[in-house]
Structure formats: C-alpha cells, structure tokens
GROMACS .gro file of C-alpha atoms in nm:
model
  350
    1MET     CA    1   8.948  11.944  12.018
    2LEU     CA    2   8.749  11.825  11.744
    3GLY     CA    3   8.967  12.037  11.481
    4LEU     CA    4   9.265  11.873  11.660
    5GLN     CA    5   9.124  11.529  11.621
    6LEU     CA    6   9.028  11.618  11.197
    7MET     CA    7   9.403  11.689  11.173
    8MET     CA    8   9.511  11.369  11.340
    9PHE     CA    9   9.289  11.172  11.141
   10TYR     CA   10   9.398  11.328  10.826
   11LEU     CA   11   9.794  11.284  10.891
   12PRO     CA   12   9.797  10.942  10.735
   13ASP     CA   13   9.587  11.028  10.389
   14VAL     CA   14   9.872  11.272  10.343
   15ILE     CA   15  10.191  11.044  10.440
   16TRP     CA   16  10.004  10.786  10.160
   17ARG     CA   17   9.924  11.001   9.911
   18SER     CA   18  10.319  11.138   9.978
   19LEU     CA   19  10.452  10.798   9.912
   20THR     CA   20  10.231  10.669   9.615
   21TYR     CA   21  10.119  10.859   9.383
   22ASN     CA   22  10.363  11.186   9.483
   23LYS     CA   23  10.643  10.966   9.457
   24LEU     CA   24  10.574  10.624   9.280
   25GLY     CA   25  10.362  10.822   9.028
   26ILE     CA   26  10.041  10.625   9.077
   27ASN     CA   27   9.705  10.677   9.160
   28LEU     CA   28   9.534  10.381   9.295
   29ASN     CA   29   9.227  10.570   9.324
   30THR     CA   30   9.159  10.641   8.969
   31LEU     CA   31   9.283  10.246   8.890
   32ILE     CA   32   9.025  10.156   9.129
   33GLN     CA   33   8.720  10.419   8.957
   34GLU     CA   34   8.839  10.282   8.581
   35SER     CA   35   8.829   9.915   8.687
   36LEU     CA   36   8.427   9.986   8.880
   37GLN     CA   37   8.384  10.144   8.537
   38ALA     CA   38   8.478   9.881   8.326
   39ARG     CA   39   8.287   9.666   8.514
   40SER     CA   40   7.990   9.853   8.455
   41ALA     CA   41   8.043   9.914   8.102
   42PRO     CA   42   7.786   9.978   7.906
   43SER     CA   43   7.933   9.819   7.614
   44VAL     CA   44   8.193   9.498   7.566
   45SER     CA   45   8.375   9.756   7.300
   46LYS     CA   46   8.372  10.049   7.613
   47ARG     CA   47   8.467   9.765   7.857
   48ARG     CA   48   8.787   9.622   7.702
   49GLU     CA   49   8.912   9.987   7.654
   50MET     CA   50   8.910  10.041   8.026
   51THR     CA   51   9.030   9.714   8.124
   52ASN     CA   52   9.332   9.776   7.870
   53HIS     CA   53   9.396  10.154   8.014
   54VAL     CA   54   9.411   9.988   8.343
   55ALA     CA   55   9.626   9.673   8.244
   56GLU     CA   56   9.839   9.921   8.064
   57SER     CA   57   9.938  10.172   8.367
   58LEU     CA   58   9.981   9.887   8.556
   59ARG     CA   59  10.219   9.741   8.289
   60LEU     CA   60  10.386  10.134   8.234
   61VAL     CA   61  10.470  10.187   8.633
   62LEU     CA   62  10.552   9.795   8.685
   63PHE     CA   63  10.824   9.769   8.419
   64ASP     CA   64  10.949  10.149   8.431
   65HIS     CA   65  11.080  10.101   8.807
   66ARG     CA   66  11.287   9.820   8.770
   67ASN     CA   67  11.656   9.830   8.823
   68VAL     CA   68  11.850   9.912   8.508
   69LYS     CA   69  12.168   9.900   8.667
   70GLN     CA   70  12.465   9.695   8.732
   71GLY     CA   71  12.711   9.654   9.027
   72VAL     CA   72  12.776   9.520   9.381
   73TRP     CA   73  12.577   9.724   9.582
   74VAL     CA   74  12.303   9.651   9.317
   75ASP     CA   75  12.360   9.298   9.375
   76MET     CA   76  12.354   9.360   9.750
   77LYS     CA   77  12.033   9.510   9.720
   78ASN     CA   78  11.816   9.267   9.531
   79GLN     CA   79  11.986   9.009   9.761
   80LEU     CA   80  11.836   9.152  10.045
   81GLY     CA   81  11.530   9.234   9.830
   82ARG     CA   82  11.519   8.852   9.823
   83LEU     CA   83  11.567   8.769  10.212
   84CYS     CA   84  11.335   9.028  10.328
   85GLY     CA   85  11.102   9.080  10.110
   86PHE     CA   86  10.867   9.410  10.099
   87LEU     CA   87  11.012   9.477  10.456
   88ILE     CA   88  11.279   9.701  10.249
   89LEU     CA   89  11.136   9.981  10.094
   90SER     CA   90  11.249  10.031   9.730
   91LYS     CA   91  11.133  10.126   9.431
   92ARG     CA   92  11.339   9.948   9.229
   93LEU     CA   93  11.280   9.622   9.379
   94GLY     CA   94  10.911   9.647   9.359
   95THR     CA   95  10.812   9.709   9.718
   96TRP     CA   96  10.741  10.077   9.762
   97THR     CA   97  10.329  10.045   9.764
   98VAL     CA   98  10.345   9.730   9.972
   99ALA     CA   99  10.607   9.869  10.195
  100SER     CA  100  10.402  10.197  10.222
  101TYR     CA  101  10.081  10.048  10.263
  102PHE     CA  102  10.160   9.864  10.577
  103LEU     CA  103  10.375  10.132  10.755
  104VAL     CA  104  10.071  10.395  10.703
  105LYS     CA  105   9.875  10.109  10.860
  106LEU     CA  106  10.108  10.122  11.166
  107VAL     CA  107  10.079  10.515  11.151
  108TYR     CA  108   9.662  10.460  11.136
  109ILE     CA  109   9.710  10.201  11.434
  110ALA     CA  110   9.961  10.478  11.633
  111ASN     CA  111   9.700  10.759  11.580
  112ALA     CA  112   9.442  10.512  11.676
  113VAL     CA  113   9.580  10.423  12.008
  114GLY     CA  114   9.731  10.840  12.056
  115GLN     CA  115   9.374  10.955  12.001
  116LEU     CA  116   9.225  10.689  12.260
  117TYR     CA  117   9.465  10.824  12.537
  118LEU     CA  118   9.381  11.161  12.427
  119MET     CA  119   8.986  11.102  12.455
  120ARG     CA  120   9.015  10.956  12.760
  121HIS     CA  121   9.168  11.229  12.937
  122PHE     CA  122   8.958  11.528  12.770
  123LEU     CA  123   8.637  11.324  12.910
  124GLY     CA  124   8.808  11.327  13.263
  125PHE     CA  125   8.909  10.983  13.343
  126ASP     CA  126   9.288  11.001  13.375
  127THR     CA  127   9.346  10.747  13.619
  128THR     CA  128   9.113  10.486  13.404
  129LYS     CA  129   9.320  10.210  13.228
  130ILE     CA  130   9.266  10.203  12.886
  131SER     CA  131   9.198   9.916  12.928
  132ALA     CA  132   8.850   9.930  13.149
  133PHE     CA  133   8.769  10.291  13.013
  134GLY     CA  134   8.510  10.162  12.761
  135PHE     CA  135   8.288   9.929  13.036
  136GLU     CA  136   8.328  10.230  13.216
  137LEU     CA  137   8.203  10.485  12.974
  138ALA     CA  138   7.944  10.159  12.924
  139ARG     CA  139   7.872  10.105  13.288
  140ARG     CA  140   7.813  10.511  13.326
  141ILE     CA  141   7.555  10.550  13.012
  142ARG     CA  142   7.419  10.214  13.149
  143LEU     CA  143   7.325  10.407  13.532
  144THR     CA  144   7.312  10.766  13.387
  145ASP     CA  145   7.564  10.910  13.579
  146ASP     CA  146   7.708  11.248  13.548
  147TRP     CA  147   8.090  11.321  13.357
  148LYS     CA  148   8.116  11.406  13.772
  149ASN     CA  149   8.521  11.415  13.773
  150SER     CA  150   8.493  11.627  13.444
  151LEU     CA  151   8.563  11.988  13.357
  152TYR     CA  152   8.493  12.024  12.991
  153PHE     CA  153   8.120  11.864  12.979
  154PRO     CA  154   7.939  11.954  13.306
  155ARG     CA  155   7.558  11.939  13.254
  156ALA     CA  156   7.493  12.186  13.529
  157ALA     CA  157   7.746  12.490  13.654
  158PHE     CA  158   7.745  12.777  13.850
  159CYS     CA  159   7.654  13.125  13.627
  160ARG     CA  160   7.599  13.442  13.770
  161VAL     CA  161   7.208  13.626  13.646
  162GLU     CA  162   7.152  13.975  13.684
  163ILE     CA  163   6.759  14.033  13.737
  164LYS     CA  164   6.637  14.407  13.740
  165LEU     CA  165   6.428  14.459  14.081
  166LEU     CA  166   6.251  14.837  14.159
  167GLY     CA  167   6.462  14.946  13.924
  168ALA     CA  168   6.756  14.801  14.073
  169GLU     CA  169   7.001  14.571  13.918
  170ASN     CA  170   7.078  14.258  14.106
  171GLN     CA  171   7.287  13.982  14.103
  172TYR     CA  172   7.254  13.669  14.237
  173VAL     CA  173   7.509  13.336  14.161
  174ALA     CA  174   7.243  13.026  14.006
  175LEU     CA  175   7.254  12.690  13.917
  176CYS     CA  176   7.275  12.678  13.506
  177ALA     CA  177   7.190  12.365  13.332
  178LEU     CA  178   7.434  12.310  13.019
  179PRO     CA  179   7.160  12.090  12.781
  180VAL     CA  180   7.509  12.135  12.512
  181ASN     CA  181   7.732  11.957  12.676
  182LEU     CA  182   7.447  11.614  12.716
  183PHE     CA  183   7.517  11.663  12.283
  184ASN     CA  184   7.895  11.706  12.317
  185GLU     CA  185   7.951  11.406  12.540
  186LYS     CA  186   7.756  11.148  12.339
  187ILE     CA  187   7.943  11.278  12.072
  188TYR     CA  188   8.285  11.169  12.202
  189MET     CA  189   8.130  10.880  12.367
  190PHE     CA  190   8.056  10.737  12.030
  191LEU     CA  191   8.374  10.892  11.848
  192TRP     CA  192   8.559  10.671  12.149
  193PHE     CA  193   8.397  10.379  12.051
  194TRP     CA  194   8.484  10.397  11.616
  195VAL     CA  195   8.758  10.522  11.729
  196ALA     CA  196   8.859  10.191  11.890
  197PHE     CA  197   8.686   9.943  11.674
  198VAL     CA  198   8.841  10.116  11.369
  199CYS     CA  199   9.185  10.069  11.528
  200THR     CA  200   9.033   9.667  11.625
  201CYS     CA  201   8.972   9.614  11.247
  202THR     CA  202   9.346   9.786  11.135
  203VAL     CA  203   9.536   9.600  11.366
  204ILE     CA  204   9.355   9.248  11.280
  205SER     CA  205   9.358   9.307  10.947
  206LEU     CA  206   9.768   9.369  10.913
  207PRO     CA  207   9.851   8.991  10.981
  208MET     CA  208   9.592   8.882  10.727
  209TRP     CA  209   9.782   9.136  10.456
  210ILE     CA  210  10.099   9.087  10.537
  211TRP     CA  211  10.004   8.651  10.502
  212SER     CA  212   9.872   8.655  10.163
  213LEU     CA  213  10.139   8.898  10.019
  214CYS     CA  214  10.432   8.714  10.187
  215LEU     CA  215  10.383   8.387  10.044
  216LYS     CA  216  10.483   8.320   9.714
  217SER     CA  217  10.274   7.974   9.697
  218LYS     CA  218   9.974   8.251   9.786
  219ARG     CA  219  10.029   8.491   9.515
  220VAL     CA  220  10.061   8.234   9.253
  221GLY     CA  221   9.788   8.080   9.345
  222ARG     CA  222   9.589   8.363   9.349
  223LEU     CA  223   9.691   8.471   8.960
  224HIS     CA  224   9.627   8.038   8.878
  225HIS     CA  225   9.243   8.144   9.058
  226TYR     CA  226   9.195   8.428   8.792
  227PHE     CA  227   9.329   8.256   8.479
  228ARG     CA  228   9.090   7.962   8.576
  229ILE     CA  229   8.768   8.264   8.602
  230ASP     CA  230   8.919   8.413   8.220
  231ASP     CA  231   8.994   8.101   8.084
  232LEU     CA  232   8.702   8.165   7.831
  233ASN     CA  233   8.835   8.457   7.707
  234PHE     CA  234   9.211   8.334   7.677
  235ASP     CA  235   9.360   8.227   7.354
  236GLU     CA  236   9.592   7.948   7.470
  237HIS     CA  237   9.700   7.957   7.101
  238ASP     CA  238   9.810   8.239   7.114
  239MET     CA  239  10.018   8.239   7.427
  240LYS     CA  240  10.204   7.890   7.326
  241LEU     CA  241  10.297   8.086   7.055
  242ASN     CA  242  10.580   8.262   7.226
  243PRO     CA  243  10.924   8.213   7.216
  244PHE     CA  244  10.943   8.096   7.552
  245HIS     CA  245  10.675   7.914   7.558
  246LYS     CA  246  10.506   8.029   7.918
  247ASN     CA  247  10.162   7.860   8.002
  248PRO     CA  248   9.969   8.006   8.247
  249HIS     CA  249   9.829   7.738   8.379
  250ASN     CA  250  10.205   7.594   8.481
  251LYS     CA  251  10.302   7.720   8.833
  252GLN     CA  252  10.672   7.720   8.762
  253HIS     CA  253  10.574   7.989   8.441
  254LEU     CA  254  10.350   8.200   8.704
  255GLY     CA  255  10.570   8.203   8.959
  256GLU     CA  256  10.822   8.356   8.643
  257PHE     CA  257  10.583   8.604   8.618
  258VAL     CA  258  10.521   8.692   9.000
  259ASP     CA  259  10.909   8.758   9.050
  260GLU     CA  260  11.025   8.886   8.735
  261PHE     CA  261  10.754   9.115   8.634
  262LEU     CA  262  10.476   9.167   8.896
  263ARG     CA  263  10.674   9.211   9.234
  264TYR     CA  264  10.546   9.266   9.513
  265ASP     CA  265  10.359   9.607   9.385
  266GLY     CA  266  10.219   9.448   9.139
  267CYS     CA  267  10.015   9.155   9.368
  268PHE     CA  268   9.948   9.388   9.624
  269ILE     CA  269   9.786   9.639   9.306
  270LEU     CA  270   9.578   9.379   9.182
  271GLU     CA  271   9.476   9.263   9.494
  272ILE     CA  272   9.327   9.587   9.591
  273VAL     CA  273   9.162   9.657   9.259
  274ASN     CA  274   8.986   9.302   9.330
  275ASN     CA  275   8.910   9.357   9.665
  276HIS     CA  276   8.660   9.621   9.423
  277VAL     CA  277   8.520   9.555   9.151
  278GLY     CA  278   8.548   9.139   9.186
  279ASP     CA  279   8.755   8.817   9.016
  280VAL     CA  280   8.579   8.890   8.658
  281VAL     CA  281   8.707   9.237   8.559
  282THR     CA  282   9.067   9.147   8.771
  283GLY     CA  283   9.147   8.844   8.563
  284GLU     CA  284   9.134   9.037   8.217
  285ILE     CA  285   9.391   9.284   8.380
  286VAL     CA  286   9.564   8.993   8.453
  287ARG     CA  287   9.521   8.832   8.135
  288LEU     CA  288   9.656   9.141   7.934
  289LEU     CA  289   9.924   9.155   8.130
  290TRP     CA  290  10.073   8.826   8.148
  291THR     CA  291   9.976   8.899   7.707
  292ALA     CA  292  10.261   9.214   7.761
  293TRP     CA  293  10.455   8.992   7.978
  294VAL     CA  294  10.493   8.681   7.748
  295LYS     CA  295  10.497   8.869   7.472
  296GLU     CA  296  10.769   9.191   7.515
  297TYR     CA  297  10.938   9.067   7.849
  298ALA     CA  298  10.940   8.730   7.948
  299GLY     CA  299  11.307   8.586   7.928
  300ARG     CA  300  11.471   8.890   7.936
  301HIS     CA  301  11.670   8.949   8.246
  302ASP     CA  302  11.898   9.255   8.145
  303PHE     CA  303  11.694   9.546   7.966
  304ARG     CA  304  11.969   9.771   7.829
  305ARG     CA  305  12.093   9.542   7.630
  306ASP     CA  306  11.890   9.538   7.266
  307ASP     CA  307  11.885   9.158   7.278
  308TRP     CA  308  11.565   9.109   7.080
  309SER     CA  309  11.739   8.958   6.825
  310VAL     CA  310  11.725   8.599   7.043
  311ALA     CA  311  11.331   8.652   7.054
  312GLN     CA  312  11.368   8.705   6.664
  313SER     CA  313  11.594   8.416   6.603
  314LEU     CA  314  11.353   8.176   6.876
  315MET     CA  315  11.050   8.287   6.669
  316ALA     CA  316  11.212   8.237   6.352
  317GLU     CA  317  11.267   7.866   6.458
  318LYS     CA  318  10.839   7.837   6.561
  319GLU     CA  319  10.796   7.976   6.233
  320ALA     CA  320  11.012   7.704   6.026
  321THR     CA  321  10.830   7.464   6.244
  322MET     CA  322  10.478   7.579   6.196
  323SER     CA  323  10.513   7.638   5.860
  324ASN     CA  324  10.327   7.350   5.742
  325PHE     CA  325  10.010   7.384   5.866
  326SER     CA  326  10.005   7.777   5.906
  327PRO     CA  327  10.064   8.001   5.548
  328GLN     CA  328  10.103   8.307   5.784
  329SER     CA  329  10.418   8.408   5.882
  330SER     CA  330  10.388   8.397   6.220
  331LEU     CA  331  10.626   8.675   6.268
  332SER     CA  332  10.307   8.920   6.173
  333ARG     CA  333  10.051   8.807   6.464
  334TYR     CA  334  10.326   8.883   6.708
  335PRO     CA  335  10.482   9.268   6.564
  336THR     CA  336  10.601   9.340   6.956
  337LEU     CA  337  10.902   9.135   6.867
  338ASN     CA  338  11.009   9.393   6.596
  339ARG     CA  339  10.985   9.669   6.792
  340PRO     CA  340  11.278   9.829   6.933
  341ARG     CA  341  11.369   9.738   7.332
  342PRO     CA  342  11.030   9.829   7.586
  343SER     CA  343  11.312  10.086   7.727
  344SER     CA  344  11.319  10.301   7.396
  345VAL     CA  345  10.936  10.261   7.292
  346LYS     CA  346  10.619  10.213   7.534
  347SER     CA  347  10.363  10.055   7.372
  348GLY     CA  348  10.052   9.878   7.466
  349VAL     CA  349   9.898   9.593   7.601
  350VAL     CA  350   9.723   9.425   7.386
   0.00000   0.00000   0.00000
C-alpha cells in the first residue's frame, strides 16, 4: 500500500519534468540553485557572473521559443492567446511553463483527494463521509478505540500456538497481540492528516497564483518593484541612450517589456526565483533582462527580417544629437546593434 502511494506521489513530479525540462529545455531547479549561489556568492564578481548566467539562460528560453511564422492560423492562434491568456498551452505564445504549472497543480489536488479516499477505505471507514473522516479519526485517537471495523490493522487476532507437553505437540487457538499494527495505524493516521493539509494548501495557493499572473497590472507592478529595489545599480543614462527610448520607470514601457519579451512564462519564472532568493537577486536578473531587451529586441515585431538597419539609423541620429557633449561615438557603446539579428547569432546579456 505504501509503495502504491509512493508511486502516486511521484507521478505529478514526472509529469512536471516531462512538460518543462524535456519539452521546454529549461530546468527550473538549476536556475533556482544558481540564483541561490549568486545570493551567497563570496565576491561581487562571482555574484555578477552567476546572475549574468541566470539572465542569459532566461533570455535564450524567452526568445528562442517565440513564433517566427506568419499566416492565418498563426494570427488566429495569437488572437486566441490574447483572449485566453495562460489557459492555452503553447511554447510560441509564452504560456507553456505557467500552463503546465497549473495543470500539475490540478494533478496534485486530484492525487491528494484520491489518496484520501484510498486511505479511508484501507483503514476500514467505508461508511464514513470523507468530510467527517478526520473528525472520526480524532475522536478515536482521543478515546483510544480499537479499529473494530478494520481487517488491515487488528490489534489482536486469533492464532494457532503449538505447545509440547509430555512429548506430544498440542495445538491451541489463542488470542495474540499484534503491536506492530499500533505503529502502522499511527503512520496512516499521520499520512491522512498530512495529505489533507497539503491538499488544502494547494487549493488555497491555486487562486493566489492565478490572481497574481492573470492581471497585467500585477505583473507590471511587480517588475516596477524590482526596478525600484535595483535602482542604485541601474545605469539610467545607459538605458535612455537606446534607439527606442525605453524607460524602466515608465509603466507603459514596462507593459511592452512584459507583452513582447517576458510574457507569462517569464513573469512566472521570475516569481518562482523571487520566492526562493528574494527581491534583491531577482531585481538584478530583471535589470539584465531589461538591458538585453532594450539593446536587442525592443521595437522588433518581425524577427525574420534583418531590420537592424532601422535601429542603426535611429542610433546614428542619436549620435548626431549627442555629439556636442560626447566625443565618443555612441555606437561603440552599443556593439550589439552592429551585430546580425539574434536569430543567427546568440549574444549574451551585458
């Protein structure tokens, strides 16, 4: 019975790994471990190295899975994604990870409820309602009642005993105590209450996650919070000097960052990282992702064409306007704008 329950508990984890790591190509546990190492890094250089690696991994995942095709079906799929949000399981729409997470949460809830029914039957309370089963267990523990209706954990049972008397073997039927079943029944009582507690926590957390990810204002507000935390390490002049004039303190620009680059999966992964390492390290990762988006992806809606000439012309105009106070060419500060498009060369997060 315990072996069956072990396999049932392990099943949701197998589904989660197959949906994320095997299908999406990202291991969230590895990202979290690297973020934890960055938080406890012994030096500033090591901390920057770890946060850069996490941000680069996220950048590759967020960009490489976006849709580069065109057509009626693609337009319909994009429109459906805008209407349904993360209810659509799609890598191209940036909802695969978050939709898989909610799907696995539902599997955990179904698994927990099924195990509660299974243990109720195994303990011999088939006639008791599942809602009243916990109170019945507590009452029996308080009154120290025997499990009279259960054939699985009897505390006493009839057994045959052989006794040699005067050279002859005599068999008697005696009432034998089974102390091992005292431990077994306590184990299952603990398991029942523990599974009920885990199921309750999962049910409560599900609407909280939906609320935090469903509303765009919540996602944008969270990113704005990260930028306020990491504002001391943020080069505002460096961010203003870009061909599309994106400002991280402008909520409209943050909304574009969420819709065009992070999408649901990026916001979800950042929230998972924040739950493990806190706001400071997460703020540094968000700043690096914003820098990569501003310098390489902002304003580009069709990544199949080599439209870097548009960005270069805008940058040339910016250089001409700033030549009065900056003798250094601004193009030299942004070598990424002279590279080929990201689909052909994978650039790192600066």
